[in-house]
Short mmCIF file of C-alpha atoms and ligand atoms in Angstrom, two decimals:
data_model
loop_
_atom_site.label_atom_id
_atom_site.label_comp_id
_atom_site.label_asym_id
_atom_site.label_seq_id
_atom_site.Cartn_x
_atom_site.Cartn_y
_atom_site.Cartn_z
CA MET A 1 -44.28 40.25 -57.71
CA PRO A 2 -48.01 40.10 -56.97
CA TRP A 3 -50.63 40.78 -59.56
CA VAL A 4 -53.00 43.73 -59.37
CA ILE A 5 -56.66 44.22 -60.27
CA THR A 6 -57.18 47.67 -61.70
CA ARG A 7 -60.28 49.85 -61.89
CA LEU A 8 -61.16 48.22 -65.21
CA CYS A 9 -62.82 45.57 -63.02
CA ALA A 10 -65.09 48.13 -61.34
CA ASP A 11 -68.77 47.28 -61.81
CA CYS A 12 -67.78 44.39 -64.11
CA GLN A 13 -66.75 41.68 -61.69
CA ASP A 14 -67.60 38.63 -63.76
CA THR A 15 -65.46 36.60 -61.30
CA ALA A 16 -63.67 34.62 -64.03
CA CYS A 17 -60.37 35.28 -62.26
CA VAL A 18 -61.65 33.93 -58.95
CA LYS A 19 -62.42 30.56 -60.51
CA VAL A 20 -58.83 29.94 -61.60
CA CYS A 21 -56.82 31.33 -58.69
CA PRO A 22 -55.16 28.31 -57.05
CA VAL A 23 -54.74 29.99 -53.67
CA ASP A 24 -58.07 31.90 -53.42
CA CYS A 25 -56.36 35.24 -52.96
CA ILE A 26 -58.85 37.27 -55.03
CA TYR A 27 -61.39 38.96 -52.79
CA GLY A 28 -64.48 41.10 -52.90
CA LEU A 29 -65.48 43.44 -50.08
CA THR A 30 -68.76 42.48 -48.43
CA VAL A 31 -69.26 45.84 -46.72
CA GLU A 32 -69.91 49.29 -48.17
CA ASP A 33 -66.87 51.55 -48.25
CA THR A 34 -67.02 54.59 -50.48
CA ASN A 35 -63.21 54.80 -50.46
CA TYR A 36 -63.07 51.74 -52.71
CA ARG A 37 -64.61 50.99 -56.06
CA LYS A 38 -66.91 48.02 -56.46
CA GLN A 39 -64.28 45.66 -57.81
CA LEU A 40 -62.24 42.67 -56.73
CA PHE A 41 -58.76 42.88 -55.19
CA ILE A 42 -55.72 40.60 -55.10
CA HIS A 43 -54.16 40.11 -51.70
CA PRO A 44 -50.54 41.15 -52.32
CA GLU A 45 -49.04 38.78 -49.76
CA GLU A 46 -51.11 35.75 -50.69
CA CYS A 47 -50.66 35.96 -54.48
CA ILE A 48 -48.13 33.35 -55.61
CA ASN A 49 -47.50 35.04 -58.96
CA CYS A 50 -48.78 32.13 -61.02
CA ALA A 51 -50.33 34.43 -63.67
CA ALA A 52 -53.36 32.16 -64.13
CA CYS A 53 -55.87 34.97 -63.58
CA GLU A 54 -54.68 37.46 -66.19
CA PRO A 55 -55.72 35.61 -69.38
CA GLU A 56 -59.11 34.77 -67.82
CA CYS A 57 -60.12 38.40 -67.34
CA PRO A 58 -62.30 39.42 -70.30
CA TRP A 59 -62.02 43.07 -69.26
CA GLY A 60 -58.21 43.16 -69.33
CA ALA A 61 -58.21 44.43 -65.75
CA ILE A 62 -55.36 42.36 -64.30
CA PHE A 63 -51.67 43.25 -64.55
CA GLU A 64 -48.44 42.18 -62.91
CA ASP A 65 -47.53 45.01 -60.55
CA ALA A 66 -44.43 45.94 -62.54
CA SER A 67 -46.59 46.29 -65.66
CA VAL A 68 -49.57 48.23 -64.36
CA PRO A 69 -50.24 51.04 -66.88
CA GLU A 70 -49.24 54.49 -65.66
CA ILE A 71 -52.86 55.65 -65.70
CA PHE A 72 -53.74 52.91 -63.17
CA LYS A 73 -50.62 53.15 -60.95
CA GLU A 74 -52.69 54.17 -57.95
CA ASP A 75 -54.57 50.86 -58.14
CA THR A 76 -51.49 48.92 -57.02
CA GLU A 77 -51.58 50.72 -53.67
CA ILE A 78 -55.33 50.31 -53.46
CA ASN A 79 -54.94 46.52 -53.68
CA VAL A 80 -52.65 46.79 -50.65
CA ASN A 81 -54.58 49.38 -48.67
CA VAL A 82 -57.95 47.71 -48.86
CA PHE A 83 -56.61 44.73 -46.90
CA GLN A 84 -55.23 47.05 -44.24
CA ALA A 85 -58.48 49.00 -44.04
CA HIS A 86 -60.74 45.98 -43.53
CA PRO A 87 -60.50 42.77 -41.48
CA LYS A 88 -60.51 39.46 -43.33
CA GLU A 89 -64.10 38.74 -42.23
CA GLU A 90 -65.26 41.62 -44.43
CA PHE A 91 -64.07 39.96 -47.61
CA THR A 92 -65.35 37.06 -49.64
CA THR A 93 -63.57 34.72 -52.04
CA THR A 94 -66.92 33.80 -53.61
CA PRO A 95 -68.26 37.13 -54.88
CA THR A 96 -71.45 37.20 -56.91
CA PRO A 97 -70.86 37.83 -60.61
CA VAL A 98 -72.15 41.22 -61.79
CA LEU A 99 -71.81 41.04 -65.55
CA GLU A 100 -70.74 37.91 -67.41
CA HIS A 101 -69.52 37.49 -70.98
CA PRO A 102 -69.02 41.14 -72.01
CA THR A 103 -69.19 42.02 -75.68
CA PRO A 104 -66.17 43.60 -77.42
CA GLU A 105 -68.15 46.85 -77.48
CA GLN A 106 -68.69 46.75 -73.71
CA ILE A 107 -64.98 46.12 -73.16
CA GLU A 108 -64.04 49.02 -75.43
CA THR A 109 -66.55 51.30 -73.69
CA ASN A 110 -65.05 50.34 -70.33
CA TYR A 111 -61.52 51.19 -71.54
CA LYS A 112 -62.76 54.59 -72.71
CA LYS A 113 -64.62 55.19 -69.44
CA TRP A 114 -61.32 54.94 -67.54
CA GLY A 115 -59.26 56.75 -70.16
CA TYR A 116 -57.29 53.65 -71.09
CA GLN A 117 -55.84 52.89 -74.51
CA LYS A 118 -54.24 49.52 -75.08
S1 SF4 B 201 -61.94 38.52 -64.30
FE1 SF4 B 201 -61.31 40.68 -64.41
S2 SF4 B 201 -63.23 41.89 -64.47
FE2 SF4 B 201 -63.71 39.78 -63.83
S3 SF4 B 201 -63.74 39.89 -61.62
FE3 SF4 B 201 -61.69 39.23 -62.21
S4 SF4 B 201 -60.50 41.14 -62.40
FE4 SF4 B 201 -62.65 41.73 -62.34
S1 SF4 B 202 -51.37 35.49 -60.12
FE1 SF4 B 202 -52.13 33.44 -59.48
S2 SF4 B 202 -52.12 33.53 -57.26
FE2 SF4 B 202 -51.98 35.64 -57.97
S3 SF4 B 202 -54.09 36.36 -58.03
FE3 SF4 B 202 -53.61 35.58 -60.07
S4 SF4 B 202 -54.31 33.45 -60.05
FE4 SF4 B 202 -54.17 34.11 -57.90
#
């Protein structure tokens, strides 16, 4: 089963996951598209299910698809749809970090922002 990046990554994008993915299947969009949040996405067919990315994400944004919280279920489809909506040339595997080393308070605030309780 592929892994999924949820909306908890939106506007955070520290890119820690990108650095550990052995197959470079974590992408950022390089073009504006208001249908998608500013976050990274895992290509569902390229992910080899190694689980290396999940513990690296300080924002707790990555889940195995079978374990995506109910509140973020839609994000599984979004990780599929974005790669159908855009050609490969419109993605990058070297996105620029937005916010590195979040504090526990920032992480908690982000959970609350998206209505998530661990
Ligand atoms: S580590 Fe988490 S928050 Fe950072 S870019 Fe990857 S999925 Fe997004
Ligand atoms: S599970 Fe492994 S292959 Fe899949 S996105 Fe994470 S690091 Fe990459």
